[in-house]
PDB file of N, CA, C and O in Angstrom:
ATOM      1  N   MET A  91      93.114 225.201  28.964  1.00  0.00           N
ATOM      2  CA  MET A  91      92.513 223.979  28.360  1.00  0.00           C
ATOM      3  C   MET A  91      93.438 223.599  27.419  1.00  0.00           C
ATOM      4  O   MET A  91      93.463 222.352  26.970  1.00  0.00           O
ATOM      5  N   PHE A  92      93.392 225.024  26.478  1.00  0.00           N
ATOM      6  CA  PHE A  92      94.658 224.724  25.424  1.00  0.00           C
ATOM      7  C   PHE A  92      95.779 224.282  25.545  1.00  0.00           C
ATOM      8  O   PHE A  92      96.345 223.273  24.356  1.00  0.00           O
ATOM      9  N   ARG A  93      96.498 224.503  26.413  1.00  0.00           N
ATOM     10  CA  ARG A  93      97.639 223.852  26.659  1.00  0.00           C
ATOM     11  C   ARG A  93      97.612 222.532  26.798  1.00  0.00           C
ATOM     12  O   ARG A  93      98.373 221.770  26.719  1.00  0.00           O
ATOM     13  N   ARG A  94      96.651 222.084  27.432  1.00  0.00           N
ATOM     14  CA  ARG A  94      96.520 220.927  28.349  1.00  0.00           C
ATOM     15  C   ARG A  94      96.109 219.655  26.828  1.00  0.00           C
ATOM     16  O   ARG A  94      96.893 218.953  26.739  1.00  0.00           O
ATOM     17  N   ILE A  95      95.562 220.281  25.908  1.00  0.00           N
ATOM     18  CA  ILE A  95      95.387 219.378  24.855  1.00  0.00           C
ATOM     19  C   ILE A  95      96.836 219.119  24.005  1.00  0.00           C
ATOM     20  O   ILE A  95      96.794 218.356  23.361  1.00  0.00           O
ATOM     21  N   ARG A  96      97.661 220.471  23.936  1.00  0.00           N
ATOM     22  CA  ARG A  96      98.702 220.680  23.546  1.00  0.00           C
ATOM     23  C   ARG A  96      99.686 219.469  24.212  1.00  0.00           C
ATOM     24  O   ARG A  96     100.443 218.727  23.123  1.00  0.00           O
ATOM     25  N   ASP A  97      99.720 219.630  25.368  1.00  0.00           N
ATOM     26  CA  ASP A  97     100.415 218.352  26.165  1.00  0.00           C
ATOM     27  C   ASP A  97      99.949 217.367  26.050  1.00  0.00           C
ATOM     28  O   ASP A  97     100.847 216.010  25.843  1.00  0.00           O
ATOM     29  N   LEU A  98      99.014 216.976  25.716  1.00  0.00           N
ATOM     30  CA  LEU A  98      98.477 215.587  25.587  1.00  0.00           C
ATOM     31  C   LEU A  98      98.884 215.047  24.448  1.00  0.00           C
ATOM     32  O   LEU A  98      99.365 213.753  24.246  1.00  0.00           O
ATOM     33  N   ARG A  99      98.741 216.020  23.165  1.00  0.00           N
ATOM     34  CA  ARG A  99      99.496 215.656  21.994  1.00  0.00           C
ATOM     35  C   ARG A  99     100.667 215.193  21.934  1.00  0.00           C
ATOM     36  O   ARG A  99     101.049 213.740  21.602  1.00  0.00           O
ATOM     37  N   GLU A 100     101.350 216.301  22.713  1.00  0.00           N
ATOM     38  CA  GLU A 100     102.891 216.100  22.691  1.00  0.00           C
ATOM     39  C   GLU A 100     103.407 214.620  23.756  1.00  0.00           C
ATOM     40  O   GLU A 100     104.192 213.824  23.242  1.00  0.00           O
ATOM     41  N   ASP A 101     102.329 214.307  24.547  1.00  0.00           N
ATOM     42  CA  ASP A 101     102.539 213.054  25.354  1.00  0.00           C
ATOM     43  C   ASP A 101     102.396 211.887  24.715  1.00  0.00           C
ATOM     44  O   ASP A 101     103.245 211.103  24.885  1.00  0.00           O
ATOM     45  N   HIS A 102     101.547 211.930  23.835  1.00  0.00           N
ATOM     46  CA  HIS A 102     101.328 210.628  23.248  1.00  0.00           C
ATOM     47  C   HIS A 102     102.043 210.866  21.445  1.00  0.00           C
ATOM     48  O   HIS A 102     101.541 209.887  20.846  1.00  0.00           O
ATOM     49  N   ASP A 103     103.028 211.437  21.443  1.00  0.00           N
ATOM     50  CA  ASP A 103     104.102 211.641  20.572  1.00  0.00           C
ATOM     51  C   ASP A 103     103.227 211.626  19.167  1.00  0.00           C
ATOM     52  O   ASP A 103     103.505 210.953  17.942  1.00  0.00           O
ATOM     53  N   MET A 104     102.300 212.639  19.300  1.00  0.00           N
ATOM     54  CA  MET A 104     101.526 212.603  17.946  1.00  0.00           C
ATOM     55  C   MET A 104     101.866 214.144  17.398  1.00  0.00           C
ATOM     56  O   MET A 104     101.850 215.298  18.019  1.00  0.00           O
ATOM     57  N   THR A 105     101.757 214.586  16.126  1.00  0.00           N
ATOM     58  CA  THR A 105     101.595 215.696  15.479  1.00  0.00           C
ATOM     59  C   THR A 105     100.186 216.531  15.659  1.00  0.00           C
ATOM     60  O   THR A 105      99.442 215.805  15.473  1.00  0.00           O
ATOM     61  N   GLN A 106     100.262 218.011  15.245  1.00  0.00           N
ATOM     62  CA  GLN A 106      99.204 218.487  14.829  1.00  0.00           C
ATOM     63  C   GLN A 106      98.056 217.646  13.812  1.00  0.00           C
ATOM     64  O   GLN A 106      96.927 217.843  13.815  1.00  0.00           O
ATOM     65  N   LYS A 107      98.694 216.960  12.483  1.00  0.00           N
ATOM     66  CA  LYS A 107      98.079 216.861  11.635  1.00  0.00           C
ATOM     67  C   LYS A 107      97.582 215.074  11.881  1.00  0.00           C
ATOM     68  O   LYS A 107      96.435 215.242  11.377  1.00  0.00           O
ATOM     69  N   GLN A 108      98.247 214.600  12.509  1.00  0.00           N
ATOM     70  CA  GLN A 108      97.803 213.202  13.016  1.00  0.00           C
ATOM     71  C   GLN A 108      96.787 213.444  13.989  1.00  0.00           C
ATOM     72  O   GLN A 108      95.368 212.645  13.652  1.00  0.00           O
ATOM     73  N   VAL A 109      96.302 214.205  14.558  1.00  0.00           N
ATOM     74  CA  VAL A 109      95.369 214.413  15.795  1.00  0.00           C
ATOM     75  C   VAL A 109      94.387 214.928  14.866  1.00  0.00           C
ATOM     76  O   VAL A 109      92.742 214.597  14.985  1.00  0.00           O
ATOM     77  N   ALA A 110      94.395 215.810  13.692  1.00  0.00           N
ATOM     78  CA  ALA A 110      93.201 216.353  13.291  1.00  0.00           C
ATOM     79  C   ALA A 110      92.776 215.597  11.917  1.00  0.00           C
ATOM     80  O   ALA A 110      91.583 215.476  12.118  1.00  0.00           O
ATOM     81  N   GLN A 111      93.720 214.494  11.943  1.00  0.00           N
ATOM     82  CA  GLN A 111      93.161 213.588  10.884  1.00  0.00           C
ATOM     83  C   GLN A 111      92.126 212.469  12.052  1.00  0.00           C
ATOM     84  O   GLN A 111      91.013 212.314  11.155  1.00  0.00           O
ATOM     85  N   LYS A 112      92.633 212.216  12.780  1.00  0.00           N
ATOM     86  CA  LYS A 112      91.431 211.500  13.967  1.00  0.00           C
ATOM     87  C   LYS A 112      89.974 212.398  14.327  1.00  0.00           C
ATOM     88  O   LYS A 112      89.071 211.734  14.515  1.00  0.00           O
ATOM     89  N   LEU A 113      90.427 213.624  14.202  1.00  0.00           N
ATOM     90  CA  LEU A 113      89.133 214.447  14.458  1.00  0.00           C
ATOM     91  C   LEU A 113      88.669 215.061  13.183  1.00  0.00           C
ATOM     92  O   LEU A 113      87.325 215.527  13.271  1.00  0.00           O
ATOM     93  N   ASN A 114      88.809 214.467  12.285  1.00  0.00           N
ATOM     94  CA  ASN A 114      88.256 214.725  10.890  1.00  0.00           C
ATOM     95  C   ASN A 114      87.986 216.124  10.739  1.00  0.00           C
ATOM     96  O   ASN A 114      87.138 216.762  10.076  1.00  0.00           O
ATOM     97  N   CYS A 115      89.181 217.289  11.157  1.00  0.00           N
ATOM     98  CA  CYS A 115      89.410 218.445  10.778  1.00  0.00           C
ATOM     99  C   CYS A 115      90.748 218.830  10.148  1.00  0.00           C
ATOM    100  O   CYS A 115      91.487 217.960  10.056  1.00  0.00           O
ATOM    101  N   SER A 116      90.837 220.035   9.636  1.00  0.00           N
ATOM    102  CA  SER A 116      92.324 220.251   9.016  1.00  0.00           C
ATOM    103  C   SER A 116      93.229 220.498  10.056  1.00  0.00           C
ATOM    104  O   SER A 116      92.918 220.747  11.427  1.00  0.00           O
ATOM    105  N   GLN A 117      94.365 220.469   9.771  1.00  0.00           N
ATOM    106  CA  GLN A 117      95.297 220.908  10.555  1.00  0.00           C
ATOM    107  C   GLN A 117      95.501 222.141  11.137  1.00  0.00           C
ATOM    108  O   GLN A 117      95.578 222.261  12.334  1.00  0.00           O
ATOM    109  N   GLN A 118      95.042 223.099  10.515  1.00  0.00           N
ATOM    110  CA  GLN A 118      94.850 224.484  10.722  1.00  0.00           C
ATOM    111  C   GLN A 118      93.712 224.707  11.680  1.00  0.00           C
ATOM    112  O   GLN A 118      93.781 225.620  12.634  1.00  0.00           O
ATOM    113  N   VAL A 119      92.418 223.822  11.225  1.00  0.00           N
ATOM    114  CA  VAL A 119      91.671 224.464  12.409  1.00  0.00           C
ATOM    115  C   VAL A 119      92.244 223.720  14.001  1.00  0.00           C
ATOM    116  O   VAL A 119      92.049 224.397  15.231  1.00  0.00           O
ATOM    117  N   TYR A 120      92.921 222.420  13.981  1.00  0.00           N
ATOM    118  CA  TYR A 120      93.325 221.876  15.107  1.00  0.00           C
ATOM    119  C   TYR A 120      94.273 222.622  15.616  1.00  0.00           C
ATOM    120  O   TYR A 120      94.287 223.102  17.108  1.00  0.00           O
ATOM    121  N   SER A 121      95.092 223.494  14.854  1.00  0.00           N
ATOM    122  CA  SER A 121      96.273 224.048  15.574  1.00  0.00           C
ATOM    123  C   SER A 121      95.490 225.541  16.032  1.00  0.00           C
ATOM    124  O   SER A 121      95.752 225.971  17.246  1.00  0.00           O
ATOM    125  N   ASN A 122      94.161 225.698  15.735  1.00  0.00           N
ATOM    126  CA  ASN A 122      93.670 227.127  16.147  1.00  0.00           C
ATOM    127  C   ASN A 122      92.777 226.663  17.783  1.00  0.00           C
ATOM    128  O   ASN A 122      92.935 227.560  18.457  1.00  0.00           O
ATOM    129  N   TYR A 123      92.631 225.341  18.008  1.00  0.00           N
ATOM    130  CA  TYR A 123      92.246 224.788  18.902  1.00  0.00           C
ATOM    131  C   TYR A 123      93.223 224.874  20.326  1.00  0.00           C
ATOM    132  O   TYR A 123      93.218 225.464  20.960  1.00  0.00           O
ATOM    133  N   GLU A 124      94.472 224.669  19.892  1.00  0.00           N
ATOM    134  CA  GLU A 124      95.702 224.844  20.574  1.00  0.00           C
ATOM    135  C   GLU A 124      96.020 226.086  21.080  1.00  0.00           C
ATOM    136  O   GLU A 124      96.569 226.117  22.218  1.00  0.00           O
ATOM    137  N   LEU A 125      95.929 226.762  20.285  1.00  0.00           N
ATOM    138  CA  LEU A 125      96.241 228.476  20.256  1.00  0.00           C
ATOM    139  C   LEU A 125      95.387 229.171  21.051  1.00  0.00           C
ATOM    140  O   LEU A 125      95.371 230.189  21.421  1.00  0.00           O
ATOM    141  N   GLY A 126      94.181 228.374  21.450  1.00  0.00           N
ATOM    142  CA  GLY A 126      93.118 229.130  22.037  1.00  0.00           C
ATOM    143  C   GLY A 126      92.238 230.094  20.851  1.00  0.00           C
ATOM    144  O   GLY A 126      91.744 231.235  21.484  1.00  0.00           O
ATOM    145  N   GLN A 127      92.371 230.143  19.613  1.00  0.00           N
ATOM    146  CA  GLN A 127      91.914 231.393  18.900  1.00  0.00           C
ATOM    147  C   GLN A 127      90.405 230.601  18.379  1.00  0.00           C
ATOM    148  O   GLN A 127      89.996 231.215  17.652  1.00  0.00           O
ATOM    149  N   ARG A 128      90.371 229.258  18.604  1.00  0.00           N
ATOM    150  CA  ARG A 128      88.910 228.808  18.072  1.00  0.00           C
ATOM    151  C   ARG A 128      88.356 228.316  19.420  1.00  0.00           C
ATOM    152  O   ARG A 128      88.930 227.296  19.825  1.00  0.00           O
ATOM    153  N   ASP A 129      87.044 228.013  20.068  1.00  0.00           N
ATOM    154  CA  ASP A 129      86.677 227.286  21.080  1.00  0.00           C
ATOM    155  C   ASP A 129      86.749 225.737  20.247  1.00  0.00           C
ATOM    156  O   ASP A 129      86.220 225.562  18.866  1.00  0.00           O
ATOM    157  N   ILE A 130      86.540 224.758  21.033  1.00  0.00           N
ATOM    158  CA  ILE A 130      86.663 223.694  21.229  1.00  0.00           C
ATOM    159  C   ILE A 130      85.250 222.942  20.863  1.00  0.00           C
ATOM    160  O   ILE A 130      84.437 222.975  22.129  1.00  0.00           O
ATOM    161  N   PRO A 131      84.632 222.673  19.929  1.00  0.00           N
ATOM    162  CA  PRO A 131      83.145 222.009  20.173  1.00  0.00           C
ATOM    163  C   PRO A 131      82.944 220.471  20.929  1.00  0.00           C
ATOM    164  O   PRO A 131      83.959 220.172  21.256  1.00  0.00           O
ATOM    165  N   THR A 132      82.070 220.470  21.444  1.00  0.00           N
ATOM    166  CA  THR A 132      81.349 219.780  22.363  1.00  0.00           C
ATOM    167  C   THR A 132      81.805 218.296  21.958  1.00  0.00           C
ATOM    168  O   THR A 132      82.582 217.425  22.117  1.00  0.00           O
ATOM    169  N   ASP A 133      81.858 218.228  20.508  1.00  0.00           N
ATOM    170  CA  ASP A 133      81.733 216.620  19.836  1.00  0.00           C
ATOM    171  C   ASP A 133      83.088 216.313  19.744  1.00  0.00           C
ATOM    172  O   ASP A 133      83.466 215.185  20.085  1.00  0.00           O
ATOM    173  N   ILE A 134      83.837 217.502  19.407  1.00  0.00           N
ATOM    174  CA  ILE A 134      85.514 217.340  19.220  1.00  0.00           C
ATOM    175  C   ILE A 134      86.264 216.875  20.575  1.00  0.00           C
ATOM    176  O   ILE A 134      87.165 216.123  20.758  1.00  0.00           O
ATOM    177  N   LEU A 135      85.681 217.825  21.867  1.00  0.00           N
ATOM    178  CA  LEU A 135      86.121 217.998  23.305  1.00  0.00           C
ATOM    179  C   LEU A 135      86.049 216.091  23.335  1.00  0.00           C
ATOM    180  O   LEU A 135      86.943 215.573  24.074  1.00  0.00           O
ATOM    181  N   ILE A 136      84.989 215.563  22.952  1.00  0.00           N
ATOM    182  CA  ILE A 136      84.570 214.164  23.455  1.00  0.00           C
ATOM    183  C   ILE A 136      85.710 213.402  22.449  1.00  0.00           C
ATOM    184  O   ILE A 136      86.584 212.057  23.120  1.00  0.00           O
ATOM    185  N   LYS A 137      85.711 213.590  21.418  1.00  0.00           N
ATOM    186  CA  LYS A 137      86.903 212.794  20.614  1.00  0.00           C
ATOM    187  C   LYS A 137      88.099 212.885  21.180  1.00  0.00           C
ATOM    188  O   LYS A 137      88.808 211.755  21.205  1.00  0.00           O
ATOM    189  N   LEU A 138      88.645 214.019  21.675  1.00  0.00           N
ATOM    190  CA  LEU A 138      89.961 214.096  22.488  1.00  0.00           C
ATOM    191  C   LEU A 138      90.238 213.229  23.402  1.00  0.00           C
ATOM    192  O   LEU A 138      90.997 212.559  23.910  1.00  0.00           O
ATOM    193  N   SER A 139      88.760 213.294  24.449  1.00  0.00           N
ATOM    194  CA  SER A 139      88.607 212.541  25.706  1.00  0.00           C
ATOM    195  C   SER A 139      88.991 210.939  25.305  1.00  0.00           C
ATOM    196  O   SER A 139      89.873 210.293  25.969  1.00  0.00           O
ATOM    197  N   PHE A 140      88.104 210.557  24.083  1.00  0.00           N
ATOM    198  CA  PHE A 140      88.219 209.096  23.739  1.00  0.00           C
ATOM    199  C   PHE A 140      89.842 208.896  23.264  1.00  0.00           C
ATOM    200  O   PHE A 140      90.413 207.545  23.882  1.00  0.00           O
ATOM    201  N   LEU A 141      90.139 210.022  22.537  1.00  0.00           N
ATOM    202  CA  LEU A 141      91.668 209.472  21.850  1.00  0.00           C
ATOM    203  C   LEU A 141      92.964 209.270  22.633  1.00  0.00           C
ATOM    204  O   LEU A 141      93.517 208.890  22.998  1.00  0.00           O
ATOM    205  N   TYR A 142      92.915 210.542  23.915  1.00  0.00           N
ATOM    206  CA  TYR A 142      93.733 210.333  24.854  1.00  0.00           C
ATOM    207  C   TYR A 142      93.034 209.508  26.212  1.00  0.00           C
ATOM    208  O   TYR A 142      94.169 209.248  27.416  1.00  0.00           O
ATOM    209  N   HIS A 143      92.055 208.988  26.186  1.00  0.00           N
ATOM    210  CA  HIS A 143      91.481 208.329  27.376  1.00  0.00           C
ATOM    211  C   HIS A 143      91.684 208.954  28.414  1.00  0.00           C
ATOM    212  O   HIS A 143      92.257 208.478  29.722  1.00  0.00           O
ATOM    213  N   VAL A 144      91.117 210.091  28.680  1.00  0.00           N
ATOM    214  CA  VAL A 144      91.089 211.035  29.765  1.00  0.00           C
ATOM    215  C   VAL A 144      89.758 211.302  30.134  1.00  0.00           C
ATOM    216  O   VAL A 144      88.885 211.653  28.770  1.00  0.00           O
ATOM    217  N   SER A 145      89.456 212.153  30.902  1.00  0.00           N
ATOM    218  CA  SER A 145      88.028 212.859  31.266  1.00  0.00           C
ATOM    219  C   SER A 145      87.969 214.012  30.737  1.00  0.00           C
ATOM    220  O   SER A 145      89.151 214.669  30.205  1.00  0.00           O
ATOM    221  N   THR A 146      86.428 214.368  29.969  1.00  0.00           N
ATOM    222  CA  THR A 146      86.535 215.945  29.486  1.00  0.00           C
ATOM    223  C   THR A 146      87.032 216.616  30.607  1.00  0.00           C
ATOM    224  O   THR A 146      87.359 218.211  30.305  1.00  0.00           O
ATOM    225  N   ASP A 147      86.531 216.480  32.071  1.00  0.00           N
ATOM    226  CA  ASP A 147      86.997 217.235  33.217  1.00  0.00           C
ATOM    227  C   ASP A 147      88.013 217.631  33.029  1.00  0.00           C
ATOM    228  O   ASP A 147      88.860 218.979  33.578  1.00  0.00           O
ATOM    229  N   TYR A 148      89.077 217.029  32.538  1.00  0.00           N
ATOM    230  CA  TYR A 148      90.770 217.025  32.723  1.00  0.00           C
ATOM    231  C   TYR A 148      90.788 217.658  31.547  1.00  0.00           C
ATOM    232  O   TYR A 148      91.700 218.497  31.758  1.00  0.00           O
ATOM    233  N   ILE A 149      90.652 217.699  30.466  1.00  0.00           N
ATOM    234  CA  ILE A 149      90.533 218.463  29.575  1.00  0.00           C
ATOM    235  C   ILE A 149      90.518 220.097  29.607  1.00  0.00           C
ATOM    236  O   ILE A 149      91.235 220.704  29.368  1.00  0.00           O
ATOM    237  N   LEU A 150      89.184 219.965  30.055  1.00  0.00           N
ATOM    238  CA  LEU A 150      88.578 221.525  30.900  1.00  0.00           C
ATOM    239  C   LEU A 150      89.499 221.916  31.590  1.00  0.00           C
ATOM    240  O   LEU A 150      89.038 223.229  32.134  1.00  0.00           O
ATOM    241  N   GLU A 151      90.249 221.283  32.484  1.00  0.00           N
ATOM    242  CA  GLU A 151      91.061 221.594  33.470  1.00  0.00           C
ATOM    243  C   GLU A 151      89.862 221.591  34.896  1.00  0.00           C
ATOM    244  O   GLU A 151      90.157 222.911  35.800  1.00  0.00           O
ATOM    245  N   ILE A 152      88.843 221.489  34.934  1.00  0.00           N
ATOM    246  CA  ILE A 152      88.079 220.907  35.903  1.00  0.00           C
ATOM    247  C   ILE A 152      88.674 220.028  37.296  1.00  0.00           C
ATOM    248  O   ILE A 152      88.648 220.351  38.405  1.00  0.00           O
ATOM    249  N   SER A 153      89.574 219.063  36.351  1.00  0.00           N
ATOM    250  CA  SER A 153      89.982 218.226  37.266  1.00  0.00           C
ATOM    251  C   SER A 153      91.642 218.192  37.017  1.00  0.00           C
ATOM    252  O   SER A 153      92.070 218.381  35.690  1.00  0.00           O
ATOM    253  N   ASN A 154      92.334 217.866  37.924  1.00  0.00           N
ATOM    254  CA  ASN A 154      93.957 217.418  37.542  1.00  0.00           C
ATOM    255  C   ASN A 154      93.857 215.748  37.079  1.00  0.00           C
ATOM    256  O   ASN A 154      95.220 215.614  37.290  1.00  0.00           O
ATOM    257  N   ASN A 155      92.773 215.109  37.848  1.00  0.00           N
ATOM    258  CA  ASN A 155      92.595 213.860  37.689  1.00  0.00           C
ATOM    259  C   ASN A 155      92.573 213.441  35.951  1.00  0.00           C
ATOM    260  O   ASN A 155      91.365 213.448  36.237  1.00  0.00           O
ATOM    261  N   PRO A 156      93.373 212.611  35.128  1.00  0.00           N
ATOM    262  CA  PRO A 156      93.014 212.442  34.080  1.00  0.00           C
ATOM    263  C   PRO A 156      92.310 211.333  33.967  1.00  0.00           C
ATOM    264  O   PRO A 156      91.558 210.787  32.800  1.00  0.00           O
ATOM    265  N   LYS A 157      91.942 210.594  34.784  1.00  0.00           N
ATOM    266  CA  LYS A 157      91.106 209.188  34.871  1.00  0.00           C
ATOM    267  C   LYS A 157      89.579 209.372  34.732  1.00  0.00           C
ATOM    268  O   LYS A 157      89.352 210.459  35.149  1.00  0.00           O
ATOM    269  N   ILE A 158      89.326 208.816  34.095  1.00  0.00           N
ATOM    270  CA  ILE A 158      87.697 208.665  33.610  1.00  0.00           C
ATOM    271  C   ILE A 158      87.050 208.173  34.937  1.00  0.00           C
ATOM    272  O   ILE A 158      87.366 206.917  35.108  1.00  0.00           O
ATOM    273  N   GLN A 159      86.126 208.817  35.566  1.00  0.00           N
ATOM    274  CA  GLN A 159      85.336 208.450  37.058  1.00  0.00           C
ATOM    275  C   GLN A 159      84.305 207.487  36.438  1.00  0.00           C
ATOM    276  O   GLN A 159      83.540 207.605  35.021  1.00  0.00           O
ATOM    277  N   LYS A 160      84.183 206.294  37.248  1.00  0.00           N
ATOM    278  CA  LYS A 160      83.491 205.398  36.682  1.00  0.00           C
ATOM    279  C   LYS A 160      81.766 205.424  37.709  1.00  0.00           C
ATOM    280  O   LYS A 160      82.188 205.822  38.756  1.00  0.00           O
TER     281      LYS A 160
END
């Protein structure tokens, strides 16, 4: 999951600082999410899902399909 959020960020040409601002957290906290040094809270997981337009299952690596199921 941690690699996936880094890959999503890079695919969207965003810096850690930019993502952190959108999540209302510090760049250091976000960096810790990407490094797997801090668990990602549910509310942040949902915000990342909306930010990148992917399902939470995709971020959690439960699915390899990034599309949100309807």
